[in-house]
XYZ file of N, CA and C in Angstrom:
870
model
N -34.828 -1.678 -67.745
C -34.449 -3.083 -67.764
C -34.759 -3.675 -69.135
N -33.831 -4.415 -69.713
C -34.048 -5.059 -70.993
C -34.442 -6.502 -70.785
N -34.800 -7.165 -71.924
C -35.268 -8.541 -71.855
C -34.249 -9.461 -71.209
N -32.980 -9.201 -71.446
C -31.952 -10.073 -70.890
C -31.816 -9.930 -69.386
N -32.452 -8.897 -68.829
C -32.341 -8.659 -67.397
C -33.485 -9.257 -66.598
N -34.450 -9.930 -67.279
C -35.607 -10.430 -66.567
C -35.204 -11.493 -65.541
N -36.118 -11.729 -64.605
C -35.825 -12.627 -63.494
C -35.527 -14.046 -63.974
N -34.668 -14.756 -63.233
C -34.430 -16.163 -63.516
C -35.683 -16.985 -63.274
N -36.492 -16.584 -62.325
C -37.760 -17.258 -62.076
C -38.659 -16.292 -61.352
N -39.983 -16.447 -61.563
C -40.914 -15.584 -60.849
C -41.238 -16.207 -59.496
N -42.221 -15.600 -58.821
C -42.538 -16.025 -57.464
C -43.037 -17.468 -57.399
N -43.532 -17.989 -58.530
C -44.026 -19.360 -58.533
C -42.984 -20.337 -59.037
N -41.763 -19.837 -59.314
C -40.702 -20.723 -59.724
C -40.662 -21.036 -61.201
N -41.416 -20.305 -62.012
C -41.403 -20.576 -63.438
C -40.047 -20.218 -64.035
N -39.722 -20.887 -65.123
C -38.429 -20.681 -65.766
C -38.282 -19.251 -66.260
N -37.038 -18.829 -66.432
C -36.777 -17.446 -66.830
C -37.236 -17.193 -68.253
N -37.469 -15.910 -68.568
C -37.949 -15.494 -69.876
C -36.893 -14.716 -70.634
N -35.657 -14.778 -70.209
C -34.619 -14.003 -70.879
C -34.450 -14.465 -72.310
N -33.979 -13.563 -73.157
C -33.837 -13.860 -74.573
C -32.723 -14.866 -74.795
N -32.978 -15.952 -75.523
C -31.896 -16.865 -75.875
C -30.875 -16.156 -76.762
N -29.629 -16.616 -76.770
C -28.636 -15.985 -77.634
C -29.057 -16.067 -79.088
N -28.822 -14.997 -79.845
C -29.112 -14.995 -81.267
C -27.844 -14.669 -82.026
N -27.775 -15.193 -83.233
C -26.569 -15.024 -84.040
C -26.621 -13.706 -84.792
N -26.437 -12.612 -84.082
C -26.461 -11.301 -84.714
C -25.467 -10.388 -84.013
N -24.651 -9.697 -84.791
C -23.695 -8.761 -84.232
C -24.424 -7.494 -83.786
N -23.816 -6.785 -82.848
C -24.426 -5.563 -82.336
C -24.641 -4.541 -83.445
N -23.654 -4.406 -84.348
C -23.812 -3.425 -85.412
C -24.915 -3.826 -86.383
N -25.076 -5.137 -86.601
C -26.150 -5.604 -87.473
C -27.509 -5.362 -86.829
N -27.611 -5.594 -85.516
C -28.861 -5.338 -84.810
C -29.225 -3.859 -84.900
N -28.263 -2.983 -84.737
C -28.531 -1.545 -84.831
C -29.034 -1.172 -86.217
N -28.433 -1.777 -87.238
C -28.881 -1.499 -88.605
C -30.285 -2.049 -88.836
N -30.565 -3.221 -88.315
C -31.906 -3.783 -88.475
C -32.948 -2.942 -87.742
N -32.586 -2.378 -86.606
C -33.503 -1.485 -85.898
C -33.820 -0.253 -86.731
N -32.803 0.305 -87.374
C -33.016 1.483 -88.217
C -33.882 1.145 -89.424
N -33.643 -0.012 -90.025
C -34.439 -0.422 -91.176
C -35.880 -0.697 -90.761
N -36.079 -1.328 -89.603
C -37.439 -1.576 -89.117
C -38.211 -0.274 -88.975
N -37.579 0.741 -88.429
C -38.250 2.028 -88.249
C -38.582 2.669 -89.598
N -37.606 2.669 -90.514
C -37.863 3.255 -91.831
C -38.980 2.519 -92.562
N -38.973 1.195 -92.478
C -39.986 0.411 -93.170
C -41.371 0.635 -92.578
N -41.455 0.669 -91.244
C -42.744 0.921 -90.603
C -43.260 2.308 -90.949
N -42.388 3.275 -90.981
C -42.797 4.636 -91.348
C -43.274 4.694 -92.791
N -42.609 3.950 -93.682
C -43.018 3.940 -95.087
C -44.408 3.341 -95.243
N -44.650 2.212 -94.590
C -45.964 1.594 -94.671
C -47.043 2.441 -94.031
N -46.730 3.021 -92.874
C -47.710 3.851 -92.177
C -48.091 5.074 -92.998
N -47.131 5.642 -93.731
C -47.416 6.818 -94.562
C -48.418 6.470 -95.663
N -48.233 5.302 -96.281
C -49.169 4.866 -97.318
C -50.552 4.638 -96.721
N -50.614 3.936 -95.594
C -51.902 3.674 -94.958
C -52.590 4.965 -94.528
N -51.828 5.878 -93.971
C -52.407 7.126 -93.489
C -52.967 7.970 -94.632
N -52.342 7.880 -95.785
C -52.812 8.632 -96.953
C -54.249 8.251 -97.319
N -54.588 6.979 -97.094
C -55.926 6.490 -97.448
C -56.897 6.482 -96.268
N -56.429 6.850 -95.089
C -57.275 6.793 -93.896
C -58.434 7.770 -94.019
N -59.612 7.328 -93.623
C -60.852 8.101 -93.696
C -61.180 8.518 -95.126
N -60.832 7.644 -96.061
C -61.213 7.827 -97.452
C -62.328 6.836 -97.779
N -62.754 6.808 -99.032
C -63.821 5.886 -99.430
C -63.257 4.599 -100.014
N -62.099 4.179 -99.509
C -61.457 2.973 -100.004
C -62.365 1.757 -99.799
N -62.385 0.863 -100.794
C -63.247 -0.316 -100.734
C -62.774 -1.284 -99.659
N -63.729 -1.904 -98.989
C -63.448 -2.866 -97.921
C -63.859 -4.256 -98.394
N -62.961 -5.227 -98.252
C -63.239 -6.614 -98.602
C -63.213 -7.451 -97.328
N -63.788 -8.633 -97.404
C -63.754 -9.549 -96.260
C -62.818 -10.705 -96.560
N -62.022 -11.101 -95.540
C -61.132 -12.251 -95.653
C -61.690 -13.460 -94.916
N -62.666 -13.222 -94.085
C -63.253 -14.282 -93.276
C -64.475 -13.712 -92.594
N -65.029 -14.483 -91.677
C -66.276 -14.076 -91.034
C -66.160 -12.743 -90.319
N -65.001 -12.487 -89.676
C -64.847 -11.285 -88.870
C -63.642 -10.440 -89.286
N -63.049 -10.744 -90.443
C -61.800 -10.101 -90.823
C -61.992 -9.320 -92.108
N -61.435 -8.117 -92.155
C -61.563 -7.283 -93.343
C -60.182 -6.885 -93.832
N -60.126 -6.478 -95.116
C -58.875 -6.032 -95.719
C -59.209 -4.952 -96.741
N -58.281 -4.060 -96.967
C -58.454 -3.013 -97.964
C -57.228 -2.970 -98.860
N -57.336 -2.238 -99.963
C -56.178 -2.059 -100.824
C -55.083 -1.300 -100.087
N -55.465 -0.503 -99.076
C -54.463 0.205 -98.279
C -53.571 -0.783 -97.537
N -54.161 -1.892 -97.030
C -53.354 -2.925 -96.375
C -52.299 -3.463 -97.337
N -52.742 -3.789 -98.539
C -51.817 -4.378 -99.503
C -50.759 -3.372 -99.960
N -51.193 -2.130 -100.216
C -50.236 -1.114 -100.656
C -49.231 -0.795 -99.560
N -49.704 -0.739 -98.320
C -48.800 -0.461 -97.200
C -47.807 -1.599 -97.024
N -48.261 -2.846 -97.179
C -47.339 -3.972 -97.051
C -46.276 -3.919 -98.144
N -46.678 -3.581 -99.361
C -45.692 -3.486 -100.430
C -44.658 -2.405 -100.127
N -45.099 -1.295 -99.526
C -44.163 -0.223 -99.173
C -43.188 -0.669 -98.087
N -43.696 -1.407 -97.093
C -42.837 -1.933 -96.030
C -41.774 -2.860 -96.624
N -42.212 -3.783 -97.455
C -41.283 -4.761 -98.024
C -40.253 -4.082 -98.918
N -40.688 -3.126 -99.729
C -39.747 -2.418 -100.600
C -38.670 -1.714 -99.789
N -39.066 -1.142 -98.656
C -38.097 -0.459 -97.809
C -37.105 -1.456 -97.210
N -37.590 -2.596 -96.754
C -36.702 -3.626 -96.203
C -35.747 -4.136 -97.280
N -36.270 -4.374 -98.476
C -35.468 -4.949 -99.557
C -34.318 -4.039 -99.999
N -34.418 -2.757 -99.737
C -33.321 -1.858 -100.080
C -32.045 -2.230 -99.320
N -32.200 -2.740 -98.111
C -31.044 -3.099 -97.282
C -30.835 -4.597 -97.150
N -31.920 -5.361 -97.182
C -31.841 -6.810 -96.971
C -32.657 -7.523 -98.050
N -32.111 -7.617 -99.243
C -32.893 -8.156 -100.366
C -33.215 -9.642 -100.260
N -32.480 -10.384 -99.462
C -32.654 -11.838 -99.437
C -33.312 -12.371 -98.175
N -33.609 -11.525 -97.212
C -34.204 -11.998 -95.962
C -35.646 -12.472 -96.172
N -36.048 -13.439 -95.381
C -37.439 -13.892 -95.392
C -38.340 -12.796 -94.823
N -39.553 -12.706 -95.357
C -40.546 -11.751 -94.874
C -41.811 -12.515 -94.510
N -42.273 -12.320 -93.284
C -43.524 -12.892 -92.803
C -44.544 -11.762 -92.778
N -45.593 -11.879 -93.588
C -46.541 -10.781 -93.696
C -47.976 -11.245 -93.746
N -48.892 -10.377 -93.293
C -50.300 -10.755 -93.220
C -50.939 -10.859 -94.592
N -50.595 -9.963 -95.509
C -51.309 -9.886 -96.777
C -50.554 -10.586 -97.901
N -51.311 -10.859 -98.970
C -50.795 -11.388 -100.217
C -50.059 -12.713 -100.002
N -48.969 -12.944 -100.730
C -48.359 -14.270 -100.754
C -47.109 -14.394 -99.891
N -46.899 -13.465 -98.969
C -45.740 -13.595 -98.083
C -45.919 -14.807 -97.173
N -44.795 -15.350 -96.684
C -44.872 -16.510 -95.811
C -45.602 -16.152 -94.520
N -46.183 -17.143 -93.870
C -47.038 -16.909 -92.704
C -46.437 -17.423 -91.398
N -45.285 -18.025 -91.450
C -44.643 -18.534 -90.234
C -43.237 -17.964 -90.113
N -42.776 -17.826 -88.883
C -41.452 -17.277 -88.607
C -40.419 -18.396 -88.682
N -39.384 -18.250 -89.496
C -38.356 -19.300 -89.547
C -37.559 -19.349 -88.258
N -37.171 -20.556 -87.850
C -36.394 -20.721 -86.620
C -34.913 -20.461 -86.825
N -34.487 -20.379 -88.072
C -33.082 -20.111 -88.353
C -32.958 -18.966 -89.352
N -31.928 -18.151 -89.125
C -31.639 -17.065 -90.042
C -32.449 -15.811 -89.762
N -32.145 -14.732 -90.505
C -32.843 -13.472 -90.310
C -34.182 -13.433 -91.032
N -35.114 -12.692 -90.488
C -36.431 -12.535 -91.108
C -37.078 -11.257 -90.590
N -38.151 -10.877 -91.248
C -38.920 -9.681 -90.884
C -40.375 -10.076 -90.732
N -41.000 -9.626 -89.656
C -42.410 -9.919 -89.395
C -43.163 -8.591 -89.471
N -44.114 -8.489 -90.408
C -44.719 -7.191 -90.677
C -46.243 -7.265 -90.665
N -46.851 -6.200 -90.208
C -48.299 -6.023 -90.296
C -48.542 -4.625 -90.839
N -49.037 -4.504 -92.062
C -49.185 -3.172 -92.663
C -50.207 -2.290 -91.965
N -51.338 -2.880 -91.584
C -52.342 -2.156 -90.790
C -52.889 -3.122 -89.755
N -52.435 -3.009 -88.533
C -53.019 -3.788 -87.449
C -54.140 -2.943 -86.852
N -55.329 -3.523 -86.797
C -56.497 -2.754 -86.396
C -57.289 -2.275 -87.599
N -57.380 -3.128 -88.643
C -58.082 -2.709 -89.860
C -59.550 -2.415 -89.594
N -60.178 -3.136 -88.668
C -61.575 -2.826 -88.348
C -61.717 -1.407 -87.803
N -60.761 -0.961 -86.996
C -60.757 0.444 -86.568
C -60.505 1.358 -87.757
N -59.539 0.989 -88.569
C -59.136 1.796 -89.728
C -60.321 2.091 -90.646
N -61.091 1.057 -90.992
C -62.190 1.259 -91.933
C -63.359 2.018 -91.305
N -63.416 2.071 -89.985
C -64.446 2.842 -89.293
C -64.020 4.281 -89.015
N -62.800 4.623 -89.416
C -62.307 5.973 -89.168
C -61.813 6.187 -87.756
N -61.579 5.105 -87.008
C -61.051 5.184 -85.645
C -59.528 5.206 -85.724
N -58.899 6.079 -84.958
C -57.465 6.325 -85.088
C -56.568 5.211 -84.542
N -57.143 4.230 -83.870
C -56.340 3.212 -83.178
C -55.964 2.091 -84.151
N -54.877 2.285 -84.868
C -54.310 1.280 -85.764
C -52.833 1.607 -85.942
N -52.076 0.651 -86.450
C -50.633 0.858 -86.546
C -50.023 -0.033 -87.616
N -48.856 0.368 -88.071
C -48.006 -0.457 -88.927
C -46.861 -0.980 -88.074
N -46.655 -2.292 -88.096
C -45.663 -2.917 -87.216
C -44.641 -3.696 -88.019
N -43.369 -3.570 -87.621
C -42.266 -4.298 -88.252
C -41.345 -4.807 -87.156
N -41.054 -6.103 -87.189
C -40.093 -6.681 -86.255
C -38.989 -7.378 -87.037
N -37.759 -7.176 -86.625
C -36.622 -7.914 -87.169
C -36.331 -9.073 -86.236
N -36.263 -10.281 -86.789
C -35.967 -11.461 -85.980
C -34.732 -12.168 -86.529
N -34.013 -12.817 -85.647
C -32.858 -13.635 -86.020
C -32.985 -14.958 -85.267
N -32.951 -16.047 -85.996
C -33.126 -17.384 -85.412
C -34.418 -17.462 -84.586
N -35.471 -16.846 -85.095
C -36.783 -16.910 -84.467
C -37.013 -15.950 -83.334
N -36.000 -15.170 -82.934
C -36.134 -14.243 -81.814
C -36.057 -12.789 -82.304
N -36.952 -11.931 -81.825
C -36.888 -10.524 -82.224
C -35.651 -9.841 -81.668
N -35.058 -8.995 -82.492
C -33.902 -8.200 -82.064
C -34.173 -6.704 -82.187
N -35.230 -6.336 -82.904
C -35.584 -4.929 -83.063
C -37.033 -4.850 -83.523
N -37.674 -3.729 -83.230
C -39.069 -3.563 -83.632
C -39.402 -2.093 -83.767
N -40.388 -1.824 -84.625
C -40.936 -0.475 -84.762
C -42.430 -0.593 -85.003
N -43.183 0.231 -84.309
C -44.638 0.275 -84.449
C -45.022 1.738 -84.624
N -45.599 2.063 -85.780
C -45.944 3.449 -86.096
C -47.465 3.572 -86.145
N -48.014 4.426 -85.304
C -49.448 4.705 -85.269
C -49.642 6.156 -85.700
N -49.673 6.425 -86.997
C -49.624 7.812 -87.468
C -50.838 8.650 -87.083
N -52.009 8.031 -87.022
C -53.203 8.795 -86.654
C -53.198 9.182 -85.180
N -52.399 8.491 -84.381
C -52.238 8.825 -82.962
C -51.000 9.672 -82.708
N -50.135 9.774 -83.707
C -48.910 10.563 -83.555
C -47.836 9.873 -82.748
N -47.870 8.532 -82.698
C -46.912 7.788 -81.873
C -46.092 6.819 -82.709
N -44.801 6.777 -82.420
C -43.901 5.784 -82.995
C -43.165 5.102 -81.852
N -43.348 3.796 -81.743
C -42.666 3.000 -80.729
C -41.532 2.228 -81.388
N -40.401 2.193 -80.742
C -39.270 1.408 -81.228
C -38.641 0.662 -80.060
N -37.967 -0.421 -80.403
C -37.226 -1.182 -79.393
C -36.015 -1.807 -80.053
N -34.924 -1.806 -79.310
C -33.686 -2.420 -79.791
C -32.917 -2.930 -78.585
N -31.635 -3.200 -78.768
C -30.844 -3.751 -77.673
C -30.708 -2.793 -76.497
N -30.943 -1.512 -76.724
C -30.747 -0.510 -75.670
C -31.985 -0.252 -74.832
N -33.161 -0.661 -75.297
C -34.377 -0.392 -74.556
C -35.559 -0.164 -75.463
N -36.599 0.480 -74.937
C -37.823 0.770 -75.678
C -38.113 2.261 -75.613
N -38.742 2.767 -76.682
C -38.906 4.216 -76.821
C -40.249 4.541 -77.459
N -40.785 5.699 -77.092
C -41.939 6.278 -77.776
C -41.541 7.665 -78.251
N -41.629 7.861 -79.548
C -41.232 9.135 -80.150
C -39.836 9.565 -79.705
N -38.956 8.569 -79.591
C -37.564 8.825 -79.266
C -37.248 8.931 -77.798
N -38.263 8.913 -76.931
C -38.048 9.020 -75.488
C -38.186 7.650 -74.825
N -37.309 7.323 -73.864
C -37.404 6.004 -73.221
C -38.744 5.798 -72.530
N -39.241 4.571 -72.602
C -40.477 4.208 -71.914
C -40.219 3.022 -71.000
N -41.112 2.861 -70.032
C -41.029 1.728 -69.112
C -42.434 1.345 -68.688
N -42.611 0.077 -68.350
C -43.892 -0.389 -67.855
C -44.230 0.315 -66.542
N -45.514 0.281 -66.194
C -45.940 0.924 -64.958
C -45.440 0.160 -63.742
N -45.463 0.829 -62.591
C -45.074 0.167 -61.344
C -46.289 -0.172 -60.484
N -47.476 -0.192 -61.075
C -48.696 -0.515 -60.339
C -48.626 -1.961 -59.856
N -48.797 -2.155 -58.570
C -48.745 -3.491 -57.987
C -50.058 -3.901 -57.336
N -51.022 -2.990 -57.272
C -52.340 -3.270 -56.699
C -53.313 -3.535 -57.845
N -53.901 -4.720 -57.920
C -54.825 -5.019 -59.016
C -55.952 -3.999 -59.145
N -56.379 -3.405 -58.045
C -57.484 -2.444 -58.114
C -57.065 -1.145 -58.793
N -55.779 -0.945 -58.937
C -55.298 0.235 -59.649
C -54.893 -0.057 -61.075
N -55.195 -1.270 -61.561
C -54.714 -1.712 -62.866
C -55.815 -1.683 -63.917
N -55.400 -1.486 -65.168
C -56.284 -1.609 -66.327
C -55.708 -2.674 -67.249
N -56.568 -3.580 -67.713
C -56.141 -4.717 -68.529
C -57.026 -4.808 -69.764
N -56.432 -5.228 -70.880
C -57.125 -5.284 -72.174
C -57.254 -6.735 -72.642
N -58.471 -7.166 -73.037
C -58.608 -8.479 -73.688
C -58.312 -8.310 -75.175
N -57.177 -8.784 -75.641
C -56.759 -8.477 -77.007
C -56.880 -9.689 -77.916
N -56.730 -9.454 -79.203
C -56.958 -10.420 -80.274
C -58.452 -10.788 -80.272
N -59.026 -10.867 -81.460
C -60.471 -11.057 -81.570
C -60.844 -12.525 -81.446
N -61.975 -12.776 -80.806
C -62.520 -14.125 -80.696
C -63.584 -14.323 -81.775
N -63.549 -15.447 -82.466
C -64.567 -15.756 -83.468
C -65.944 -15.847 -82.822
N -66.972 -15.767 -83.644
C -68.324 -15.817 -83.102
C -68.609 -17.107 -82.353
N -67.994 -18.213 -82.785
C -68.241 -19.469 -82.081
C -67.439 -19.590 -80.795
N -66.685 -18.539 -80.451
C -65.925 -18.532 -79.192
C -66.252 -17.290 -78.363
N -67.431 -16.742 -78.555
C -67.771 -15.537 -77.805
C -67.975 -15.799 -76.322
N -68.213 -17.060 -75.946
C -68.247 -17.358 -74.518
C -66.873 -17.152 -73.895
N -65.814 -17.405 -74.680
C -64.459 -17.168 -74.182
C -64.178 -15.667 -74.080
N -64.655 -14.907 -75.043
C -64.524 -13.442 -74.968
C -65.220 -12.918 -73.713
N -66.429 -13.415 -73.455
C -67.161 -12.995 -72.260
C -66.412 -13.405 -70.994
N -65.832 -14.606 -71.016
C -65.077 -15.069 -69.847
C -63.846 -14.214 -69.613
N -63.188 -13.799 -70.696
C -62.015 -12.924 -70.562
C -62.411 -11.601 -69.923
N -63.518 -11.034 -70.386
C -63.970 -9.760 -69.822
C -64.334 -9.908 -68.346
N -65.038 -10.990 -68.009
C -65.409 -11.204 -66.604
C -64.174 -11.392 -65.734
N -63.205 -12.152 -66.235
C -61.983 -12.379 -65.455
C -61.248 -11.072 -65.187
N -61.291 -10.165 -66.148
C -60.618 -8.875 -65.978
C -61.381 -7.980 -65.007
N -62.685 -7.819 -65.223
C -63.426 -6.843 -64.415
C -63.607 -7.284 -62.978
N -63.491 -8.592 -62.715
C -63.600 -9.050 -61.324
C -62.267 -9.023 -60.591
N -61.157 -8.825 -61.317
C -59.833 -8.814 -60.690
C -59.191 -7.442 -60.645
N -59.487 -6.622 -61.645
C -58.726 -5.384 -61.812
C -59.633 -4.160 -61.761
N -59.004 -3.015 -61.607
C -59.755 -1.782 -61.451
C -60.536 -1.385 -62.682
N -60.033 -1.739 -63.883
C -60.706 -1.296 -65.099
C -60.301 -2.187 -66.262
N -61.084 -2.088 -67.325
C -60.815 -2.831 -68.545
C -60.837 -1.874 -69.727
N -59.955 -2.101 -70.687
C -59.961 -1.372 -71.949
C -59.972 -2.401 -73.078
N -60.552 -2.000 -74.229
C -60.383 -2.805 -75.437
C -60.123 -1.849 -76.587
N -58.916 -1.894 -77.131
C -58.513 -0.957 -78.180
C -58.789 -1.488 -79.578
N -58.801 -2.808 -79.756
C -59.080 -3.369 -81.067
C -57.896 -3.402 -82.004
N -56.689 -3.267 -81.483
C -55.475 -3.345 -82.302
C -54.340 -3.800 -81.396
N -53.947 -5.062 -81.514
C -52.951 -5.623 -80.598
C -51.637 -4.869 -80.648
N -51.249 -4.405 -81.849
C -49.968 -3.715 -81.966
C -50.037 -2.263 -81.495
N -51.182 -1.843 -80.990
C -51.286 -0.604 -80.206
C -51.380 -0.954 -78.728
N -52.131 -2.007 -78.418
C -52.267 -2.446 -77.022
C -50.906 -2.795 -76.417
N -50.114 -3.595 -77.125
C -48.856 -4.080 -76.557
C -47.886 -2.943 -76.229
N -47.614 -1.996 -77.132
C -46.739 -0.895 -76.731
C -47.350 0.019 -75.682
N -48.687 0.031 -75.583
C -49.317 0.807 -74.518
C -48.999 0.190 -73.157
N -48.962 -1.148 -73.079
C -48.493 -1.807 -71.861
C -47.040 -1.415 -71.593
N -46.234 -1.406 -72.644
C -44.810 -1.062 -72.491
C -44.619 0.340 -71.952
N -45.505 1.244 -72.334
C -45.368 2.641 -71.926
C -46.108 2.965 -70.634
N -46.732 1.953 -70.012
C -47.386 2.164 -68.722
C -48.823 2.612 -68.795
N -49.432 2.641 -70.002
C -50.828 3.034 -70.123
C -51.796 1.933 -69.769
N -51.329 0.709 -69.782
C -52.073 -0.464 -69.340
C -51.132 -1.305 -68.482
N -51.720 -2.085 -67.580
C -50.891 -2.987 -66.777
C -50.801 -4.376 -67.387
N -51.687 -4.708 -68.310
C -51.621 -6.030 -68.899
C -52.583 -6.209 -70.049
N -52.405 -7.319 -70.751
C -53.319 -7.723 -71.816
C -53.300 -9.235 -71.914
N -54.434 -9.831 -72.287
C -54.534 -11.289 -72.306
C -55.281 -11.775 -73.539
N -54.905 -12.967 -73.989
C -55.688 -13.742 -74.936
C -55.322 -15.201 -74.756
N -56.239 -16.093 -75.106
C -55.959 -17.519 -75.043
C -55.752 -18.124 -76.420
N -55.819 -17.324 -77.474
C -55.698 -17.858 -78.827
C -54.236 -17.922 -79.249
N -53.978 -18.707 -80.301
C -52.658 -18.725 -80.916
C -52.613 -17.560 -81.901
N -52.035 -16.467 -81.479
C -52.076 -15.234 -82.263
C -51.111 -15.296 -83.431
N -51.458 -14.613 -84.507
C -50.564 -14.520 -85.651
C -49.313 -13.724 -85.277
N -48.155 -14.108 -85.815
C -46.927 -13.386 -85.445
C -46.946 -11.915 -85.822
N -47.591 -11.565 -86.939
C -47.612 -10.152 -87.330
C -48.432 -9.305 -86.364
N -49.320 -9.923 -85.606
C -50.116 -9.184 -84.624
C -49.391 -8.981 -83.302
N -48.265 -9.660 -83.086
C -47.739 -9.768 -81.727
C -46.230 -9.581 -81.559
N -45.427 -10.048 -82.512
C -43.990 -10.143 -82.269
C -43.374 -8.786 -81.960
N -43.692 -7.774 -82.752
C -43.112 -6.446 -82.518
C -43.503 -5.911 -81.149
N -44.794 -5.960 -80.835
C -45.259 -5.407 -79.565
C -44.758 -6.159 -78.357
N -44.672 -7.492 -78.458
C -44.141 -8.278 -77.336
C -42.697 -7.891 -77.051
N -41.920 -7.673 -78.103
C -40.524 -7.269 -77.918
C -40.436 -5.892 -77.258
N -41.300 -4.966 -77.657
C -41.294 -3.637 -77.044
C -41.576 -3.743 -75.544
N -42.534 -4.581 -75.171
C -42.842 -4.752 -73.742
C -41.632 -5.272 -72.983
N -41.004 -6.293 -73.504
C -39.850 -6.863 -72.794
C -38.725 -5.850 -72.657
N -38.480 -5.082 -73.715
C -37.406 -4.095 -73.644
C -37.773 -2.920 -72.743
N -39.057 -2.782 -72.404
C -39.500 -1.753 -71.468
C -39.574 -2.271 -70.039
N -39.160 -3.539 -69.823
C -39.124 -4.096 -68.479
C -40.302 -4.947 -68.109
N -41.208 -5.207 -69.060
C -42.371 -6.021 -68.771
C -42.143 -7.491 -69.016
N -43.214 -8.249 -68.955
C -43.134 -9.699 -69.044
C -44.189 -10.216 -70.002
N -43.819 -11.197 -70.819
C -44.737 -11.796 -71.785
C -44.566 -13.309 -71.724
N -45.679 -14.015 -71.419
C -45.637 -15.472 -71.309
C -46.798 -16.090 -72.074
N -46.787 -17.424 -72.131
C -47.949 -18.144 -72.626
C -48.879 -18.444 -71.449
N -49.875 -19.270 -71.682
C -50.863 -19.547 -70.639
C -50.306 -20.380 -69.492
N -49.169 -21.034 -69.715
C -48.526 -21.815 -68.652
C -47.510 -20.995 -67.867
N -47.316 -19.756 -68.246
C -46.317 -18.934 -67.579
C -44.929 -19.094 -68.157
N -44.802 -19.859 -69.239
C -43.505 -20.015 -69.897
C -43.267 -18.844 -70.836
N -42.016 -18.598 -71.138
C -41.654 -17.473 -71.997
C -42.394 -17.551 -73.329
N -43.065 -16.452 -73.713
C -43.835 -16.418 -74.952
C -42.927 -16.392 -76.170
N -43.338 -17.155 -77.213
C -42.677 -17.141 -78.510
C -43.722 -16.891 -79.589
N -43.251 -16.679 -80.793
C -44.144 -16.399 -81.903
C -45.099 -17.542 -82.202
N -44.776 -18.761 -81.744
C -45.635 -19.907 -82.013
C -46.360 -20.402 -80.761
N -46.410 -19.583 -79.723
C -47.095 -19.967 -78.486
C -48.608 -19.891 -78.649
N -49.301 -20.660 -77.829
C -50.749 -20.537 -77.709
C -51.052 -19.659 -76.505
N -51.808 -18.607 -76.734
C -52.085 -17.645 -75.686
C -50.969 -16.628 -75.559
N -51.320 -15.447 -75.102
C -50.340 -14.392 -74.840
C -50.787 -13.633 -73.602
N -49.908 -13.573 -72.625
C -50.173 -12.876 -71.367
C -49.039 -11.889 -71.159
N -49.353 -10.611 -71.258
C -48.331 -9.571 -71.119
C -48.699 -8.669 -69.952
N -47.673 -8.245 -69.219
C -47.947 -7.418 -68.043
C -46.752 -6.534 -67.724
N -46.956 -5.706 -66.710
C -45.858 -4.877 -66.206
C -44.897 -5.675 -65.326
N -45.153 -6.935 -65.153
C -44.301 -7.791 -64.323
C -44.790 -7.879 -62.891
N -45.058 -6.748 -62.269
C -45.496 -6.746 -60.874
C -46.828 -7.451 -60.697
N -47.678 -7.415 -61.722
C -49.001 -8.020 -61.640
C -49.124 -9.261 -62.513
N -48.004 -9.840 -62.888
C -48.099 -10.917 -63.883
C -48.882 -12.120 -63.382
N -48.713 -12.507 -62.148
C -49.454 -13.665 -61.645
C -50.959 -13.437 -61.719
N -51.405 -12.227 -61.390
C -52.828 -11.919 -61.450
C -53.335 -11.883 -62.889
N -52.538 -11.312 -63.788
C -52.934 -11.265 -65.196
C -52.969 -12.676 -65.771
N -51.993 -13.494 -65.402
C -51.953 -14.881 -65.859
C -53.161 -15.663 -65.352
N -53.543 -15.444 -64.120
C -54.711 -16.130 -63.567
C -55.975 -15.748 -64.332
N -56.088 -14.481 -64.701
C -57.240 -14.045 -65.484
C -57.256 -14.743 -66.840
N -56.101 -14.840 -67.486
C -56.021 -15.488 -68.797
C -56.441 -16.945 -68.720
N -56.115 -17.586 -67.615
C -56.421 -19.010 -67.494
C -57.883 -19.271 -67.143
N -58.667 -18.238 -66.970
C -60.110 -18.396 -66.773
C -60.884 -18.287 -68.085
N -60.190 -18.011 -69.179
C -60.899 -17.764 -70.438
C -61.563 -19.029 -70.963
N -60.824 -20.123 -71.006
C -61.390 -21.344 -71.570
C -62.301 -21.993 -70.538
N -63.572 -22.002 -70.872
C -64.566 -22.485 -69.933
C -64.611 -24.004 -69.889
N -64.913 -24.550 -68.714
C -65.092 -25.994 -68.589
C -66.364 -26.422 -69.314
N -66.266 -27.520 -70.036
C -67.442 -28.018 -70.751
C -68.396 -28.698 -69.772
């Protein structure tokens, strides 16, 4: 099932999450999907070359780190995109690229290394993500996790891992589900992180935390997790590609109100669809009453 096939409304009557029409021809979407994959592979190759090396680590904030590998990988991604689309807007985490997704026209949303904290610790759970968007909506995505040996792609035809079709799990019993609290909470919001964990472990069979949203999201798409939650306004480079992969794999992605998730939404609730109400309820327990 693709994003356009999602329900008109869920069991609680919420509005449909189907993709709004975008101004892109089918042949252009196919080309953008191919470019997204090539660009993600180019960036991932650069990042992987430096993985588990003595590359210097810098801090961007209290809990955020960056390396020269992030910057070099982003430059490789952009160079690959520019070979085919020299004038498109690029939304990127590093350096001076724009930080917001335009609502009109074509653009690319890229994350050279999602999961940099894992990367600098020598943990294999990180990825390079590229999403092609038109009029603010994703039309294609590629997520390459070279240290894990996985490449996820999504286009108008569906979602794939290493070229094979994937689909969300059919688990409908919360006790058989595993859910991930994704996106990091700042130190001054660790009570919310604790609340997210409690909401998950009291509702579902198990909890995972991978530390890289662009690995977590395609894992939901491939049925390795039943859901993931956060209450923060996530950066588009951390989410757009993976959210699109989930939808093209038959899953569901909403905000905290149950409305269709967009790149500028607050909160992200993704699930296999069958358990979405339960995952949404867990997400809405994160913000504690004062």
